[in-house]
């Protein structure tokens, strides 16, 4: 494909000028075009393996499965988050149980992912995560129905209920993406 446009352009040069004289240096233009195409395609094709050996590029035979990559990224992000919590909120984690639970949840997530990797139980972990998402989506539906009933009773401000519905929408969207 690389030389097709160049060759077509060179062949599009007319044989003669308007006054009937032969086009000057047409054969030379065709020859140069052909040589450039030949050099860029053949020379490059023949020298590429040699260049790769000189650069010493390693072959990439084994590619890590997507699930493994996702788990490794999750573990790394959780570790980064724990380090951030430790450096910025250590005092708050000691004082407030709710804040300490954030770190505990991250630690559990790391432990589950690393155990699954060590024991090669990724299929089981994937099934558990799928079940978790299913249950959480059902809980979102239950909460949404509860908000609907509260709206019908008119005991609470409708803007508060709308805000809570929006929060449920975001949670539902997050769960459905997984």
Short mmCIF file of N, CA and C in Angstrom, two decimals:
data_model
loop_
_atom_site.label_atom_id
_atom_site.label_comp_id
_atom_site.label_asym_id
_atom_site.label_seq_id
_atom_site.Cartn_x
_atom_site.Cartn_y
_atom_site.Cartn_z
N UNK A 1 0.82 -1.20 0.00
CA UNK A 1 0.00 0.00 0.00
C UNK A 1 0.86 1.26 0.00
N UNK A 2 2.05 1.17 0.61
CA UNK A 2 2.87 2.35 0.75
C UNK A 2 3.27 2.96 -0.59
N UNK A 3 3.64 2.12 -1.55
CA UNK A 3 4.14 2.64 -2.81
C UNK A 3 3.07 2.86 -3.86
N UNK A 4 1.86 2.44 -3.60
CA UNK A 4 0.80 2.53 -4.60
C UNK A 4 0.51 3.97 -4.99
N UNK A 5 0.40 4.85 -4.01
CA UNK A 5 0.09 6.24 -4.30
C UNK A 5 1.23 6.90 -5.06
N UNK A 6 2.45 6.63 -4.63
CA UNK A 6 3.60 7.21 -5.33
C UNK A 6 3.67 6.72 -6.77
N UNK A 7 3.49 5.43 -6.97
CA UNK A 7 3.55 4.87 -8.32
C UNK A 7 2.40 5.39 -9.18
N UNK A 8 1.23 5.49 -8.63
CA UNK A 8 0.08 6.02 -9.38
C UNK A 8 0.33 7.47 -9.77
N UNK A 9 0.90 8.24 -8.86
CA UNK A 9 1.20 9.65 -9.19
C UNK A 9 2.23 9.74 -10.31
N UNK A 10 3.25 8.91 -10.25
CA UNK A 10 4.28 8.94 -11.29
C UNK A 10 3.72 8.49 -12.64
N UNK A 11 2.87 7.47 -12.62
CA UNK A 11 2.27 6.99 -13.87
C UNK A 11 1.24 7.97 -14.42
N UNK A 12 0.73 8.85 -13.59
CA UNK A 12 -0.26 9.83 -14.04
C UNK A 12 0.38 10.97 -14.84
N UNK A 13 1.69 11.04 -14.85
CA UNK A 13 2.38 12.07 -15.64
C UNK A 13 2.11 11.76 -17.12
N UNK A 14 1.64 12.74 -17.86
CA UNK A 14 1.31 12.48 -19.28
C UNK A 14 2.55 12.13 -20.10
N UNK A 15 2.34 11.40 -21.18
CA UNK A 15 3.43 11.02 -22.07
C UNK A 15 3.96 12.22 -22.83
N UNK A 16 3.04 13.11 -23.22
CA UNK A 16 3.45 14.28 -24.01
C UNK A 16 2.87 15.54 -23.41
N UNK A 17 3.48 16.64 -23.76
CA UNK A 17 2.98 17.95 -23.35
C UNK A 17 1.88 18.39 -24.31
N UNK A 18 1.25 19.51 -24.06
CA UNK A 18 0.18 20.01 -24.92
C UNK A 18 0.65 20.28 -26.36
N UNK A 19 1.89 20.61 -26.52
CA UNK A 19 2.40 20.91 -27.86
C UNK A 19 2.90 19.66 -28.59
N UNK A 20 2.76 18.46 -27.99
CA UNK A 20 3.13 17.21 -28.65
C UNK A 20 4.52 16.72 -28.32
N UNK A 21 5.32 17.50 -27.64
CA UNK A 21 6.67 17.07 -27.28
C UNK A 21 6.58 16.06 -26.13
N UNK A 22 7.53 15.13 -26.04
CA UNK A 22 7.52 14.19 -24.91
C UNK A 22 7.77 14.92 -23.59
N UNK A 23 7.12 14.42 -22.56
CA UNK A 23 7.27 15.03 -21.23
C UNK A 23 8.73 14.87 -20.80
N UNK A 24 9.37 15.97 -20.39
CA UNK A 24 10.80 15.87 -20.06
C UNK A 24 11.04 15.02 -18.80
N UNK A 25 11.96 14.11 -18.91
CA UNK A 25 12.45 13.26 -17.81
C UNK A 25 11.36 12.38 -17.18
N UNK A 26 10.32 12.03 -17.95
CA UNK A 26 9.25 11.16 -17.43
C UNK A 26 9.81 9.80 -17.04
N UNK A 27 10.63 9.22 -17.88
CA UNK A 27 11.21 7.91 -17.58
C UNK A 27 12.09 7.96 -16.33
N UNK A 28 12.81 9.04 -16.14
CA UNK A 28 13.64 9.20 -14.96
C UNK A 28 12.78 9.30 -13.69
N UNK A 29 11.68 10.03 -13.79
CA UNK A 29 10.76 10.16 -12.64
C UNK A 29 10.18 8.80 -12.29
N UNK A 30 9.77 8.01 -13.30
CA UNK A 30 9.24 6.67 -13.05
C UNK A 30 10.31 5.76 -12.42
N UNK A 31 11.53 5.84 -12.92
CA UNK A 31 12.62 5.02 -12.40
C UNK A 31 12.92 5.39 -10.94
N UNK A 32 13.02 6.67 -10.64
CA UNK A 32 13.31 7.12 -9.27
C UNK A 32 12.19 6.68 -8.33
N UNK A 33 10.94 6.83 -8.78
CA UNK A 33 9.80 6.41 -7.95
C UNK A 33 9.87 4.92 -7.66
N UNK A 34 10.15 4.13 -8.69
CA UNK A 34 10.24 2.69 -8.51
C UNK A 34 11.38 2.31 -7.55
N UNK A 35 12.52 2.96 -7.69
CA UNK A 35 13.68 2.67 -6.83
C UNK A 35 13.36 3.05 -5.38
N UNK A 36 12.73 4.20 -5.17
CA UNK A 36 12.38 4.63 -3.81
C UNK A 36 11.40 3.63 -3.18
N UNK A 37 10.41 3.20 -3.95
CA UNK A 37 9.45 2.21 -3.44
C UNK A 37 10.17 0.91 -3.10
N UNK A 38 11.02 0.47 -4.00
CA UNK A 38 11.77 -0.78 -3.79
C UNK A 38 12.64 -0.68 -2.54
N UNK A 39 13.34 0.42 -2.38
CA UNK A 39 14.23 0.58 -1.23
C UNK A 39 13.42 0.66 0.07
N UNK A 40 12.35 1.45 0.06
CA UNK A 40 11.60 1.61 1.32
C UNK A 40 10.88 0.34 1.73
N UNK A 41 10.43 -0.44 0.77
CA UNK A 41 9.72 -1.67 1.13
C UNK A 41 10.67 -2.84 1.36
N UNK A 42 11.51 -3.10 0.40
CA UNK A 42 12.39 -4.26 0.48
C UNK A 42 13.49 -4.05 1.51
N UNK A 43 14.16 -2.93 1.44
CA UNK A 43 15.25 -2.66 2.38
C UNK A 43 14.74 -2.67 3.81
N UNK A 44 13.63 -2.00 4.03
CA UNK A 44 13.08 -1.97 5.39
C UNK A 44 12.67 -3.37 5.84
N UNK A 45 12.04 -4.12 4.96
CA UNK A 45 11.60 -5.46 5.32
C UNK A 45 12.74 -6.39 5.64
N UNK A 46 13.85 -6.25 4.90
CA UNK A 46 14.99 -7.13 5.10
C UNK A 46 15.82 -6.73 6.32
N UNK A 47 15.87 -5.45 6.63
CA UNK A 47 16.71 -5.00 7.73
C UNK A 47 15.99 -4.94 9.08
N UNK A 48 14.69 -5.02 9.09
CA UNK A 48 13.95 -4.93 10.36
C UNK A 48 14.34 -6.04 11.34
N UNK A 49 14.39 -7.31 10.93
CA UNK A 49 14.82 -8.34 11.90
C UNK A 49 16.21 -8.10 12.46
N UNK A 50 17.12 -7.61 11.62
CA UNK A 50 18.49 -7.32 12.08
C UNK A 50 18.47 -6.19 13.09
N UNK A 51 17.68 -5.16 12.81
CA UNK A 51 17.56 -4.02 13.72
C UNK A 51 16.99 -4.47 15.07
N UNK A 52 16.02 -5.34 15.05
CA UNK A 52 15.43 -5.84 16.30
C UNK A 52 16.47 -6.60 17.11
N UNK A 53 17.31 -7.39 16.42
CA UNK A 53 18.36 -8.12 17.14
C UNK A 53 19.40 -7.17 17.72
N UNK A 54 19.72 -6.12 16.99
CA UNK A 54 20.69 -5.13 17.49
C UNK A 54 20.14 -4.42 18.72
N UNK A 55 18.87 -4.05 18.67
CA UNK A 55 18.24 -3.36 19.80
C UNK A 55 18.01 -4.31 20.97
N UNK A 56 18.00 -5.61 20.68
CA UNK A 56 17.79 -6.66 21.68
C UNK A 56 16.40 -6.55 22.32
N UNK A 57 15.40 -6.46 21.48
CA UNK A 57 14.02 -6.45 21.97
C UNK A 57 13.63 -7.88 22.33
N UNK A 58 13.02 -8.03 23.48
CA UNK A 58 12.59 -9.36 23.92
C UNK A 58 11.25 -9.70 23.28
N UNK A 59 11.08 -10.99 23.01
CA UNK A 59 9.80 -11.45 22.50
C UNK A 59 8.78 -11.42 23.63
N UNK A 60 7.59 -11.05 23.29
CA UNK A 60 6.50 -11.05 24.27
C UNK A 60 5.59 -12.21 23.90
N UNK A 61 5.84 -13.34 24.56
CA UNK A 61 5.06 -14.53 24.25
C UNK A 61 3.86 -14.67 25.18
N UNK A 62 4.07 -14.36 26.44
CA UNK A 62 3.03 -14.57 27.43
C UNK A 62 2.42 -13.23 27.81
N UNK A 63 1.14 -13.13 27.62
CA UNK A 63 0.45 -11.92 28.02
C UNK A 63 -0.41 -12.25 29.23
N UNK A 64 -0.35 -11.39 30.21
CA UNK A 64 -1.10 -11.58 31.44
C UNK A 64 -2.60 -11.45 31.14
N UNK A 65 -3.42 -12.41 31.60
CA UNK A 65 -4.87 -12.31 31.37
C UNK A 65 -5.45 -11.02 31.96
N UNK A 66 -6.51 -10.55 31.37
CA UNK A 66 -7.12 -9.28 31.78
C UNK A 66 -7.55 -9.32 33.24
N UNK A 67 -8.12 -10.43 33.68
CA UNK A 67 -8.57 -10.54 35.08
C UNK A 67 -7.40 -10.37 36.04
N UNK A 68 -6.25 -10.96 35.69
CA UNK A 68 -5.07 -10.83 36.55
C UNK A 68 -4.59 -9.39 36.59
N UNK A 69 -4.60 -8.74 35.43
CA UNK A 69 -4.17 -7.35 35.38
C UNK A 69 -5.09 -6.47 36.22
N UNK A 70 -6.40 -6.70 36.11
CA UNK A 70 -7.37 -5.91 36.89
C UNK A 70 -7.14 -6.12 38.38
N UNK A 71 -6.93 -7.36 38.79
CA UNK A 71 -6.67 -7.64 40.21
C UNK A 71 -5.40 -6.97 40.68
N UNK A 72 -4.35 -7.03 39.88
CA UNK A 72 -3.09 -6.40 40.28
C UNK A 72 -3.24 -4.88 40.40
N UNK A 73 -3.99 -4.29 39.49
CA UNK A 73 -4.23 -2.84 39.56
C UNK A 73 -5.03 -2.50 40.80
N UNK A 74 -6.06 -3.30 41.10
CA UNK A 74 -6.88 -3.06 42.30
C UNK A 74 -6.04 -3.14 43.57
N UNK A 75 -5.17 -4.14 43.63
CA UNK A 75 -4.32 -4.30 44.81
C UNK A 75 -3.38 -3.10 44.95
N UNK A 76 -2.78 -2.70 43.85
CA UNK A 76 -1.85 -1.56 43.90
C UNK A 76 -2.57 -0.28 44.32
N UNK A 77 -3.76 -0.04 43.77
CA UNK A 77 -4.53 1.16 44.14
C UNK A 77 -4.96 1.11 45.60
N UNK A 78 -5.33 -0.07 46.07
CA UNK A 78 -5.71 -0.21 47.48
C UNK A 78 -4.51 0.06 48.39
N UNK A 79 -3.34 -0.44 48.01
CA UNK A 79 -2.13 -0.18 48.80
C UNK A 79 -1.80 1.31 48.82
N UNK A 80 -1.93 1.95 47.67
CA UNK A 80 -1.69 3.39 47.60
C UNK A 80 -2.68 4.15 48.49
N UNK A 81 -3.93 3.70 48.49
CA UNK A 81 -4.96 4.35 49.31
C UNK A 81 -4.68 4.19 50.79
N UNK A 82 -4.22 3.01 51.18
CA UNK A 82 -3.89 2.76 52.59
C UNK A 82 -2.72 3.64 53.01
N UNK A 83 -1.72 3.74 52.16
CA UNK A 83 -0.58 4.61 52.48
C UNK A 83 -1.03 6.05 52.64
N UNK A 84 -1.95 6.49 51.79
CA UNK A 84 -2.47 7.86 51.88
C UNK A 84 -3.24 8.04 53.20
N UNK A 85 -4.09 7.07 53.53
CA UNK A 85 -4.85 7.16 54.78
C UNK A 85 -3.91 7.22 55.98
N UNK A 86 -2.89 6.36 55.96
CA UNK A 86 -1.94 6.33 57.08
C UNK A 86 -1.20 7.66 57.23
N UNK A 87 -0.85 8.28 56.11
CA UNK A 87 -0.08 9.51 56.22
C UNK A 87 -0.94 10.75 56.48
N UNK A 88 -2.20 10.72 56.08
CA UNK A 88 -3.03 11.91 56.21
C UNK A 88 -4.13 11.81 57.29
N UNK A 89 -4.55 10.59 57.63
CA UNK A 89 -5.68 10.45 58.54
C UNK A 89 -5.44 9.43 59.64
N UNK A 90 -4.22 9.27 60.08
CA UNK A 90 -3.93 8.27 61.12
C UNK A 90 -4.64 8.62 62.43
N UNK A 91 -4.64 9.87 62.79
CA UNK A 91 -5.30 10.29 64.03
C UNK A 91 -6.80 10.06 63.95
N UNK A 92 -7.40 10.41 62.82
CA UNK A 92 -8.84 10.24 62.65
C UNK A 92 -9.24 8.77 62.66
N UNK A 93 -8.37 7.91 62.10
CA UNK A 93 -8.68 6.47 62.11
C UNK A 93 -8.67 5.91 63.52
N UNK A 94 -7.83 6.47 64.39
CA UNK A 94 -7.80 6.03 65.78
C UNK A 94 -9.03 6.52 66.54
N UNK A 95 -9.49 7.71 66.21
CA UNK A 95 -10.62 8.31 66.94
C UNK A 95 -11.98 7.79 66.47
N UNK A 96 -12.14 7.61 65.17
CA UNK A 96 -13.46 7.28 64.62
C UNK A 96 -13.45 5.91 63.96
N UNK A 97 -14.35 5.09 64.42
CA UNK A 97 -14.45 3.73 63.89
C UNK A 97 -14.84 3.72 62.41
N UNK A 98 -15.69 4.66 62.02
CA UNK A 98 -16.13 4.73 60.63
C UNK A 98 -14.97 4.98 59.69
N UNK A 99 -14.05 5.84 60.07
CA UNK A 99 -12.89 6.14 59.25
C UNK A 99 -11.94 4.94 59.23
N UNK A 100 -11.81 4.26 60.37
CA UNK A 100 -10.94 3.08 60.44
C UNK A 100 -11.47 1.95 59.55
N UNK A 101 -12.78 1.90 59.36
CA UNK A 101 -13.38 0.85 58.53
C UNK A 101 -12.97 0.99 57.06
N UNK A 102 -12.69 2.20 56.64
CA UNK A 102 -12.24 2.40 55.26
C UNK A 102 -10.95 1.61 55.04
N UNK A 103 -10.02 1.77 55.97
CA UNK A 103 -8.75 1.05 55.86
C UNK A 103 -8.96 -0.46 55.97
N UNK A 104 -9.84 -0.89 56.88
CA UNK A 104 -10.11 -2.32 57.04
C UNK A 104 -10.68 -2.91 55.76
N UNK A 105 -11.57 -2.19 55.12
CA UNK A 105 -12.16 -2.67 53.87
C UNK A 105 -11.10 -2.80 52.78
N UNK A 106 -10.21 -1.83 52.70
CA UNK A 106 -9.13 -1.90 51.73
C UNK A 106 -8.19 -3.08 52.01
N UNK A 107 -7.88 -3.29 53.29
CA UNK A 107 -7.01 -4.41 53.66
C UNK A 107 -7.66 -5.75 53.32
N UNK A 108 -8.98 -5.87 53.58
CA UNK A 108 -9.70 -7.10 53.22
C UNK A 108 -9.67 -7.33 51.72
N UNK A 109 -9.85 -6.26 50.96
CA UNK A 109 -9.84 -6.36 49.50
C UNK A 109 -8.48 -6.86 49.00
N UNK A 110 -7.41 -6.32 49.58
CA UNK A 110 -6.07 -6.76 49.21
C UNK A 110 -5.87 -8.23 49.55
N UNK A 111 -6.28 -8.60 50.76
CA UNK A 111 -6.11 -9.98 51.21
C UNK A 111 -6.86 -10.96 50.31
N UNK A 112 -8.10 -10.64 49.97
CA UNK A 112 -8.89 -11.52 49.11
C UNK A 112 -8.24 -11.67 47.74
N UNK A 113 -7.80 -10.56 47.16
CA UNK A 113 -7.17 -10.62 45.84
C UNK A 113 -5.86 -11.39 45.87
N UNK A 114 -5.06 -11.16 46.88
CA UNK A 114 -3.78 -11.87 46.96
C UNK A 114 -3.97 -13.36 47.25
N UNK A 115 -4.94 -13.71 48.11
CA UNK A 115 -5.23 -15.12 48.37
C UNK A 115 -5.74 -15.81 47.12
N UNK A 116 -6.58 -15.13 46.37
CA UNK A 116 -7.11 -15.73 45.14
C UNK A 116 -5.98 -15.96 44.14
N UNK A 117 -5.04 -15.03 44.11
CA UNK A 117 -3.90 -15.18 43.20
C UNK A 117 -3.01 -16.35 43.63
N UNK A 118 -2.75 -16.45 44.93
CA UNK A 118 -1.90 -17.52 45.43
C UNK A 118 -2.54 -18.88 45.26
N UNK A 119 -3.83 -18.96 45.51
CA UNK A 119 -4.51 -20.25 45.45
C UNK A 119 -5.15 -20.50 44.09
N UNK A 120 -4.96 -19.55 43.16
CA UNK A 120 -5.53 -19.66 41.83
C UNK A 120 -7.03 -19.91 41.88
N UNK A 121 -7.71 -19.08 42.68
CA UNK A 121 -9.16 -19.19 42.81
C UNK A 121 -9.83 -17.97 42.18
N UNK A 122 -9.32 -17.54 41.06
CA UNK A 122 -9.87 -16.35 40.41
C UNK A 122 -11.31 -16.56 39.95
N UNK A 123 -11.61 -17.75 39.48
CA UNK A 123 -12.98 -18.02 39.01
C UNK A 123 -13.95 -17.89 40.17
N UNK A 124 -13.56 -18.39 41.34
CA UNK A 124 -14.41 -18.30 42.52
C UNK A 124 -14.56 -16.84 42.94
N UNK A 125 -13.47 -16.08 42.91
CA UNK A 125 -13.51 -14.67 43.28
C UNK A 125 -14.41 -13.89 42.32
N UNK A 126 -14.32 -14.20 41.04
CA UNK A 126 -15.17 -13.54 40.05
C UNK A 126 -16.63 -13.86 40.31
N UNK A 127 -16.94 -15.10 40.66
CA UNK A 127 -18.32 -15.49 40.96
C UNK A 127 -18.83 -14.77 42.20
N UNK A 128 -17.98 -14.64 43.22
CA UNK A 128 -18.37 -13.95 44.44
C UNK A 128 -18.62 -12.47 44.15
N UNK A 129 -17.76 -11.86 43.36
CA UNK A 129 -17.95 -10.44 43.01
C UNK A 129 -19.24 -10.25 42.22
N UNK A 130 -19.53 -11.19 41.35
CA UNK A 130 -20.77 -11.12 40.57
C UNK A 130 -21.99 -11.24 41.48
N UNK A 131 -21.91 -12.16 42.44
CA UNK A 131 -23.01 -12.31 43.41
C UNK A 131 -23.14 -11.05 44.26
N UNK A 132 -22.02 -10.48 44.68
CA UNK A 132 -22.03 -9.25 45.46
C UNK A 132 -22.74 -8.14 44.69
N UNK A 133 -22.38 -7.97 43.42
CA UNK A 133 -23.02 -6.94 42.60
C UNK A 133 -24.52 -7.19 42.46
N UNK A 134 -24.90 -8.45 42.28
CA UNK A 134 -26.32 -8.79 42.16
C UNK A 134 -27.08 -8.41 43.43
N UNK A 135 -26.52 -8.78 44.58
CA UNK A 135 -27.16 -8.48 45.86
C UNK A 135 -27.24 -6.97 46.07
N UNK A 136 -26.15 -6.26 45.78
CA UNK A 136 -26.15 -4.81 45.97
C UNK A 136 -27.15 -4.12 45.05
N UNK A 137 -27.32 -4.61 43.83
CA UNK A 137 -28.33 -4.05 42.93
C UNK A 137 -29.74 -4.29 43.47
N UNK A 138 -29.95 -5.46 44.06
CA UNK A 138 -31.25 -5.74 44.67
C UNK A 138 -31.50 -4.82 45.86
N UNK A 139 -30.45 -4.56 46.65
CA UNK A 139 -30.59 -3.65 47.80
C UNK A 139 -30.88 -2.23 47.31
N UNK A 140 -30.26 -1.82 46.23
CA UNK A 140 -30.55 -0.50 45.66
C UNK A 140 -32.02 -0.43 45.26
N UNK A 141 -32.54 -1.50 44.67
CA UNK A 141 -33.96 -1.53 44.27
C UNK A 141 -34.87 -1.44 45.49
N UNK A 142 -34.50 -2.14 46.57
CA UNK A 142 -35.29 -2.08 47.81
C UNK A 142 -35.28 -0.66 48.37
N UNK A 143 -34.12 -0.04 48.37
CA UNK A 143 -34.02 1.34 48.87
C UNK A 143 -34.83 2.30 47.99
N UNK A 144 -34.79 2.08 46.70
CA UNK A 144 -35.54 2.94 45.79
C UNK A 144 -37.04 2.81 46.06
N UNK A 145 -37.51 1.59 46.29
CA UNK A 145 -38.93 1.39 46.63
C UNK A 145 -39.28 2.06 47.96
N UNK A 146 -38.35 1.98 48.91
CA UNK A 146 -38.57 2.65 50.20
C UNK A 146 -38.68 4.15 50.03
N UNK A 147 -37.81 4.73 49.19
CA UNK A 147 -37.90 6.17 48.93
C UNK A 147 -39.20 6.53 48.23
N UNK A 148 -39.67 5.66 47.35
CA UNK A 148 -40.93 5.91 46.66
C UNK A 148 -42.08 5.96 47.67
N UNK A 149 -42.07 5.02 48.62
CA UNK A 149 -43.12 5.00 49.65
C UNK A 149 -43.05 6.23 50.53
N UNK A 150 -41.83 6.64 50.89
CA UNK A 150 -41.67 7.84 51.71
C UNK A 150 -42.13 9.08 50.95
N UNK A 151 -41.92 9.11 49.67
CA UNK A 151 -42.39 10.25 48.88
C UNK A 151 -43.92 10.30 48.87
N UNK A 152 -44.55 9.13 48.80
CA UNK A 152 -46.02 9.08 48.79
C UNK A 152 -46.62 9.54 50.11
N UNK A 153 -45.91 9.25 51.20
CA UNK A 153 -46.39 9.64 52.54
C UNK A 153 -46.26 11.14 52.77
N UNK A 154 -45.36 11.79 52.07
CA UNK A 154 -45.14 13.24 52.14
C UNK A 154 -44.76 13.74 53.54
N UNK A 155 -43.97 12.93 54.25
CA UNK A 155 -43.46 13.35 55.56
C UNK A 155 -42.11 14.05 55.45
N UNK A 156 -41.45 13.86 54.31
CA UNK A 156 -40.11 14.40 54.14
C UNK A 156 -40.08 15.35 52.94
N UNK A 157 -39.13 16.22 52.96
CA UNK A 157 -38.96 17.19 51.88
C UNK A 157 -38.60 16.43 50.59
N UNK A 158 -39.27 16.79 49.48
CA UNK A 158 -39.05 16.08 48.22
C UNK A 158 -37.64 16.28 47.67
N UNK A 159 -37.02 17.42 47.98
CA UNK A 159 -35.66 17.63 47.48
C UNK A 159 -34.67 16.68 48.17
N UNK A 160 -34.91 16.35 49.42
CA UNK A 160 -34.05 15.40 50.13
C UNK A 160 -34.21 14.01 49.50
N UNK A 161 -35.43 13.65 49.22
CA UNK A 161 -35.68 12.34 48.60
C UNK A 161 -35.05 12.29 47.21
N UNK A 162 -35.12 13.39 46.46
CA UNK A 162 -34.48 13.43 45.14
C UNK A 162 -32.97 13.26 45.26
N UNK A 163 -32.36 13.89 46.24
CA UNK A 163 -30.92 13.74 46.45
C UNK A 163 -30.56 12.30 46.76
N UNK A 164 -31.37 11.67 47.59
CA UNK A 164 -31.11 10.26 47.93
C UNK A 164 -31.32 9.36 46.71
N UNK A 165 -32.32 9.68 45.89
CA UNK A 165 -32.52 8.90 44.66
C UNK A 165 -31.33 9.06 43.71
N UNK A 166 -30.79 10.26 43.65
CA UNK A 166 -29.62 10.51 42.81
C UNK A 166 -28.44 9.67 43.31
N UNK A 167 -28.27 9.60 44.62
CA UNK A 167 -27.20 8.77 45.18
C UNK A 167 -27.40 7.31 44.81
N UNK A 168 -28.64 6.84 44.86
CA UNK A 168 -28.93 5.46 44.46
C UNK A 168 -28.66 5.26 42.97
N UNK A 169 -28.98 6.26 42.16
CA UNK A 169 -28.70 6.16 40.72
C UNK A 169 -27.20 5.99 40.47
N UNK A 170 -26.40 6.78 41.17
CA UNK A 170 -24.95 6.67 41.02
C UNK A 170 -24.44 5.30 41.46
N UNK A 171 -24.95 4.82 42.58
CA UNK A 171 -24.55 3.50 43.08
C UNK A 171 -24.94 2.40 42.08
N UNK A 172 -26.15 2.50 41.56
CA UNK A 172 -26.61 1.52 40.60
C UNK A 172 -25.76 1.55 39.32
N UNK A 173 -25.44 2.73 38.86
CA UNK A 173 -24.58 2.87 37.68
C UNK A 173 -23.21 2.26 37.93
N UNK A 174 -22.65 2.51 39.10
CA UNK A 174 -21.34 1.94 39.42
C UNK A 174 -21.38 0.42 39.45
N UNK A 175 -22.43 -0.14 40.01
CA UNK A 175 -22.54 -1.59 40.12
C UNK A 175 -22.78 -2.25 38.76
N UNK A 176 -23.51 -1.58 37.89
CA UNK A 176 -23.81 -2.17 36.58
C UNK A 176 -22.60 -2.14 35.66
N UNK A 177 -21.65 -1.23 35.91
CA UNK A 177 -20.45 -1.15 35.08
C UNK A 177 -19.54 -2.34 35.30
N UNK A 178 -19.60 -2.96 36.42
CA UNK A 178 -18.66 -4.06 36.75
C UNK A 178 -19.00 -5.31 36.01
#
